[in-house]
Every structure is written in C-alpha cells, then in structure tokens.
CSV table of C-alpha atoms and ligand atoms in Angstrom, one decimal:
chain,number,residue,atom,x,y,z
A,1,MET,CA,59.5,-61.6,59.8
A,2,LYS,CA,61.3,-61.8,63.2
A,3,LEU,CA,64.4,-60.3,64.9
A,4,TYR,CA,66.4,-62.6,67.1
A,5,GLU,CA,68.1,-60.5,69.6
A,6,TYR,CA,69.2,-60.2,73.3
A,7,GLU,CA,67.8,-57.0,74.9
A,8,SER,CA,70.8,-56.1,77.2
A,9,PHE,CA,73.3,-56.1,74.3
A,10,PRO,CA,74.4,-53.1,72.1
A,11,SER,CA,74.2,-54.5,68.6
A,12,PRO,CA,70.6,-55.7,68.9
A,13,ARG,CA,69.7,-52.3,70.5
A,14,ARG,CA,71.0,-50.6,67.4
A,15,VAL,CA,68.6,-52.5,65.3
A,16,ARG,CA,65.8,-51.8,67.6
A,17,MET,CA,66.5,-48.1,67.8
A,18,PHE,CA,66.8,-48.0,63.9
A,19,LEU,CA,63.3,-49.7,63.7
A,20,ALA,CA,61.8,-47.3,66.3
A,21,GLU,CA,63.1,-44.1,64.4
A,22,LYS,CA,61.3,-45.5,61.3
A,23,GLY,CA,58.3,-46.5,63.2
A,24,ILE,CA,58.5,-50.2,62.2
A,25,ASN,CA,57.2,-52.9,64.6
A,26,ILE,CA,58.4,-56.5,64.1
A,27,PRO,CA,58.2,-59.4,66.4
A,28,CYS,CA,61.4,-60.1,68.4
A,29,GLU,CA,62.8,-63.3,69.9
A,30,GLN,CA,65.2,-63.2,72.8
A,31,ILE,CA,68.2,-65.5,72.3
A,32,ASP,CA,69.9,-65.9,75.8
A,33,VAL,CA,73.4,-65.0,75.1
A,34,PRO,CA,74.8,-65.3,78.6
A,35,ALA,CA,73.2,-68.8,78.7
A,36,GLY,CA,74.9,-69.7,75.5
A,37,GLU,CA,71.7,-70.1,73.4
A,38,HIS,CA,73.5,-68.4,70.4
A,39,ARG,CA,76.1,-71.3,70.3
A,40,SER,CA,73.2,-73.9,70.0
A,41,ALA,CA,73.1,-76.1,66.9
A,42,ASP,CA,69.6,-74.6,66.1
A,43,TYR,CA,70.7,-71.0,66.1
A,44,LEU,CA,74.1,-71.7,64.3
A,45,SER,CA,72.0,-73.2,61.6
A,46,LYS,CA,70.3,-69.8,61.2
A,47,ASN,CA,73.5,-67.8,61.7
A,48,GLN,CA,76.8,-69.5,61.3
A,49,ASP,CA,78.5,-66.6,63.1
A,50,GLY,CA,76.5,-67.3,66.3
A,51,LEU,CA,75.9,-63.6,67.0
A,52,VAL,CA,72.8,-61.4,67.6
A,53,PRO,CA,70.9,-59.6,66.1
A,54,LEU,CA,69.7,-61.8,63.2
A,55,LEU,CA,66.8,-61.1,61.0
A,56,GLU,CA,64.4,-63.8,59.6
A,57,LEU,CA,62.6,-62.8,56.5
A,58,ASP,CA,59.2,-64.1,55.5
A,59,ASN,CA,60.7,-66.1,52.7
A,60,GLY,CA,62.7,-68.1,55.3
A,61,GLU,CA,66.1,-66.3,54.5
A,62,TYR,CA,68.2,-64.8,57.2
A,63,ILE,CA,70.2,-61.7,57.4
A,64,SER,CA,72.9,-61.0,60.1
A,65,GLU,CA,75.2,-58.0,60.7
A,66,THR,CA,73.4,-54.9,62.3
A,67,VAL,CA,74.3,-52.6,59.3
A,68,ALA,CA,73.1,-55.2,56.8
A,69,ILE,CA,69.7,-55.5,58.7
A,70,SER,CA,69.5,-51.8,58.8
A,71,ARG,CA,70.2,-51.6,55.2
A,72,TYR,CA,67.3,-54.0,54.4
A,73,PHE,CA,64.9,-51.7,56.3
A,74,GLU,CA,66.3,-48.5,54.9
A,75,GLU,CA,65.7,-49.8,51.4
A,76,ASN,CA,62.2,-51.1,52.1
A,77,TYR,CA,61.2,-48.1,54.3
A,78,PRO,CA,63.0,-45.1,52.8
A,79,GLN,CA,60.8,-42.5,54.7
A,80,THR,CA,62.8,-41.2,57.6
A,81,PRO,CA,66.2,-41.9,56.0
A,82,LEU,CA,69.0,-42.8,58.4
A,83,MET,CA,71.6,-43.8,56.0
A,84,GLY,CA,71.7,-40.7,53.8
A,85,THR,CA,69.9,-39.6,50.5
A,86,THR,CA,72.6,-38.1,48.4
A,87,ALA,CA,75.8,-39.8,47.2
A,88,GLU,CA,77.9,-37.6,49.4
A,89,GLU,CA,75.6,-38.1,52.5
A,90,LYS,CA,75.7,-41.7,52.1
A,91,ALA,CA,79.4,-41.9,51.7
A,92,ARG,CA,80.0,-39.6,54.7
A,93,ILE,CA,77.5,-41.6,56.8
A,94,GLU,CA,79.3,-44.8,55.8
A,95,MET,CA,82.6,-43.3,56.6
A,96,TRP,CA,81.6,-42.3,60.2
A,97,GLN,CA,79.8,-45.6,60.6
A,98,ARG,CA,83.0,-47.5,60.0
A,99,ARG,CA,85.1,-45.2,62.1
A,100,VAL,CA,82.6,-45.5,65.2
A,101,GLU,CA,82.3,-49.2,64.8
A,102,ASN,CA,86.1,-49.8,64.5
A,103,SER,CA,87.3,-47.2,67.0
A,104,LEU,CA,84.6,-47.2,69.5
A,105,ALA,CA,82.0,-50.1,69.4
A,106,ASN,CA,84.6,-52.7,68.8
A,107,THR,CA,87.1,-51.5,71.2
A,108,VAL,CA,84.5,-51.3,74.0
A,109,ALA,CA,83.5,-55.0,73.1
A,110,THR,CA,87.1,-56.1,73.2
A,111,TYR,CA,87.5,-54.4,76.7
A,112,PHE,CA,84.2,-56.2,77.8
A,113,HIS,CA,85.5,-59.7,76.5
A,114,HIS,CA,89.1,-59.3,77.7
A,115,ALA,CA,89.2,-57.1,80.8
A,116,THR,CA,85.9,-57.9,82.5
A,117,GLU,CA,84.1,-61.1,83.2
A,118,GLY,CA,82.6,-60.7,79.7
A,119,LEU,CA,80.5,-63.8,78.8
A,120,GLY,CA,82.0,-65.9,81.5
A,121,GLU,CA,83.2,-69.3,80.6
A,122,PRO,CA,83.1,-68.8,76.7
A,123,ASP,CA,85.4,-65.8,77.3
A,124,ARG,CA,88.0,-67.9,79.2
A,125,TYR,CA,90.8,-66.8,76.8
A,126,ARG,CA,91.4,-63.3,78.2
A,127,ASN,CA,94.3,-60.8,77.4
A,128,ARG,CA,93.8,-58.3,80.1
A,129,GLU,CA,96.4,-56.0,78.8
A,130,TRP,CA,94.8,-56.1,75.3
A,131,GLY,CA,91.5,-55.3,77.0
A,132,GLU,CA,92.9,-52.2,78.8
A,133,LYS,CA,94.6,-51.0,75.6
A,134,ASN,CA,91.2,-51.1,74.0
A,135,LYS,CA,89.7,-49.1,76.8
A,136,GLU,CA,92.4,-46.3,75.9
A,137,LYS,CA,91.3,-46.6,72.3
A,138,ALA,CA,87.7,-46.3,73.2
A,139,ILE,CA,88.4,-43.3,75.2
A,140,SER,CA,90.4,-41.6,72.4
A,141,ALA,CA,87.5,-42.4,70.0
A,142,MET,CA,85.3,-40.4,72.2
A,143,LYS,CA,87.7,-37.4,72.2
A,144,GLN,CA,87.6,-37.7,68.3
A,145,LEU,CA,83.9,-37.6,68.3
A,146,ASN,CA,83.9,-34.7,70.7
A,147,ASN,CA,85.9,-32.7,68.1
A,148,GLN,CA,83.5,-33.8,65.4
A,149,LEU,CA,80.5,-32.5,67.6
A,150,ALA,CA,82.1,-29.2,68.2
A,151,GLU,CA,81.1,-28.3,64.7
A,152,ASN,CA,78.0,-30.5,64.2
A,153,ILE,CA,74.6,-31.1,65.8
A,154,PHE,CA,74.8,-34.9,65.0
A,155,ILE,CA,77.9,-36.8,64.1
A,156,VAL,CA,77.3,-36.3,60.5
A,157,GLY,CA,76.0,-32.8,60.1
A,158,ASP,CA,72.6,-31.5,61.2
A,159,LYS,CA,70.7,-34.9,60.4
A,160,PHE,CA,70.4,-37.7,62.8
A,161,SER,CA,71.6,-40.9,61.3
A,162,ILE,CA,72.6,-44.6,61.9
A,163,VAL,CA,76.0,-43.3,63.1
A,164,ASP,CA,74.3,-41.6,66.1
A,165,ILE,CA,72.5,-44.9,66.9
A,166,THR,CA,75.8,-46.8,66.8
A,167,ALA,CA,77.7,-44.2,69.0
A,168,LEU,CA,74.9,-43.9,71.6
A,169,CYS,CA,74.6,-47.8,71.9
A,170,ALA,CA,78.4,-48.1,72.2
A,171,ILE,CA,78.7,-45.4,74.7
A,172,ASP,CA,75.9,-46.7,76.9
A,173,PHE,CA,77.5,-50.1,76.8
A,174,ALA,CA,80.8,-48.4,77.6
A,175,ALA,CA,79.2,-46.9,80.6
A,176,ALA,CA,77.9,-50.2,81.8
A,177,VAL,CA,81.5,-51.5,81.8
A,178,ASN,CA,82.6,-48.3,83.6
A,179,ILE,CA,84.1,-46.5,80.7
A,180,SER,CA,82.8,-43.0,80.9
A,181,ILE,CA,82.7,-40.1,78.5
A,182,PRO,CA,85.9,-37.9,79.5
A,183,ILE,CA,84.8,-35.0,81.6
A,184,GLU,CA,86.3,-32.5,79.2
A,185,CYS,CA,84.2,-33.7,76.3
A,186,HIS,CA,81.5,-31.2,76.6
A,187,HIS,CA,80.4,-31.4,73.0
A,188,LEU,CA,80.0,-35.3,73.2
A,189,THR,CA,78.1,-34.9,76.5
A,190,ARG,CA,75.7,-32.3,75.0
A,191,TRP,CA,75.1,-34.7,72.0
A,192,TYR,CA,74.7,-37.6,74.4
A,193,ALA,CA,72.0,-35.8,76.5
A,194,GLU,CA,70.2,-34.8,73.3
A,195,VAL,CA,70.1,-38.2,71.5
A,196,SER,CA,69.3,-40.1,74.9
A,197,GLN,CA,66.1,-38.1,75.0
A,198,ARG,CA,64.9,-39.4,71.6
A,199,GLN,CA,61.9,-41.9,72.1
A,200,SER,CA,63.9,-44.5,70.1
A,201,ALA,CA,66.6,-44.5,72.7
A,202,ALA,CA,64.2,-46.5,74.9
A,203,ALA,CA,63.8,-49.2,72.4
B,301,GSH,N1,79.3,-57.4,63.4
B,301,GSH,C1,78.1,-57.9,64.4
B,301,GSH,C2,78.5,-57.8,65.8
B,301,GSH,C3,77.4,-58.6,66.6
B,301,GSH,C4,77.8,-58.8,68.0
B,301,GSH,O1,78.9,-58.8,68.4
B,301,GSH,N2,76.7,-59.2,68.9
B,301,GSH,C5,77.1,-59.5,70.2
B,301,GSH,C6,76.0,-59.0,71.1
B,301,GSH,S1,76.2,-57.2,71.0
B,301,GSH,C7,76.9,-61.1,70.3
B,301,GSH,O2,76.1,-61.7,69.7
B,301,GSH,N3,77.9,-61.7,71.2
B,301,GSH,C8,78.0,-63.0,71.5
B,301,GSH,C9,79.4,-63.6,71.4
B,301,GSH,O3,80.4,-62.8,71.4
B,301,GSH,O4,79.5,-64.8,71.7
B,301,GSH,C10,77.0,-57.0,64.1
B,301,GSH,O5,77.2,-55.8,63.7
B,301,GSH,O6,75.9,-57.4,64.1
C-alpha cells in the first residue's frame, strides 16, 4: 500500500492527519505537483483526474478522493472513529464535511487558482474577479464555523472528527494565501488553537 501525495498541499495533508489520528503508518510517494508530475501519462494512468492524494492498494487497485481514501481507512481501522459511529453522528459529520468542503476548502482553492499565481502555467486561465468572490465566500464560511463553534467544542459536537481535519487544512492553506480568520471570530480562533496543538496536525 502506498499514498501518492504532495506535502505542501491541503488535500494530501488531510489524509496524513487522518492516518496520524488513527496511528496508521503507510509509505508515501511525493508527486511534484508544481513541476506537473501529476499530469504525466504515468500518473494519469493511475488517477484519471490527475489530482493528489491517491491511494494504491496492495491488490494494485487505486482509490482517489480524500474522503473516499479516509473511508477506506475508517472501515478497516474502526478504532478511533473519525467519521461517526451512530446513524445520526455519521449523517451529521457528512453534512458538515460537505459544507466545509464546498464553502471553505473549495473556495480557498478557487481563490488560489484564480486570484494568485496558483500552479503557474497550468493555471493560465484566471478569472481574478471570480477568485476574489471566492475569498469572500471563504471568509463567510469561517464566520459560519465561528457560530457553530460558539456552542460546540469541535465542529460536530464534542468529538474530534474528519470535519475538523478538513477545516484545519483549509484554514492553514487559506493563511498561506493570505486569507486569515476574521479577528472577531473568537470561537473559531479558540478551536483553531486547540486543533493545531494535536500531534496529528504536524503530519
Ligand atoms: N476532490 C479532491 C481534490 C484533490 C485536489 O484538489 N488536490 C490538489 C492538491 S490539494 C491537486 O492535486 N491539484 C492539482 C491541480 O489542480 O492540477 C480530493 O478531495 O481529493
């Protein structure tokens, strides 16, 4: 088994953090995304989407998409559950997972590709206005998370979950492109300080 990833980017970090929380160690291979290695014929033959992360199983099959890879490990290593245990918990985690991906992780990524240098030449189509609009959406998502965290220790109640991983990785990537947590978001700032202290955050 092997994880194809690129250390500086948020989606692979989500998988590394998920594995660290569960205490799972697997070999990783760096795919140099800025150099375009993810667009090579060899990599595209493994993952038609040309994205990282990608999991190679021992039977030679591949699984892409961060949440699908996480699901694989959640099912095979159910100790330290990160995707819920009851029907309601699982549904609530999935609801927030989708919210945080759509409203925060994806909007920060769109800002990165459209309003900054992004990946350079491959990002030569840029719509700066759309990028800036997505920065506004990302900030508004942070404010919604702040409201949620006013009443909850973690994003989904009192248990750390995959949603906290998704949000932390998105917020750290946002900071790297100069989108900060709004100063008035005290609850989000409290949560951010706490989850950043987890050992897995260094993964
Ligand atoms: N929906 C995918 C998104 C993965 C993704 O966007 N990966 C980025 C790195 S964070 C990537 O490979 N970007 C290369 C590109 O956009 O060409 C997932 O959740 O795994």
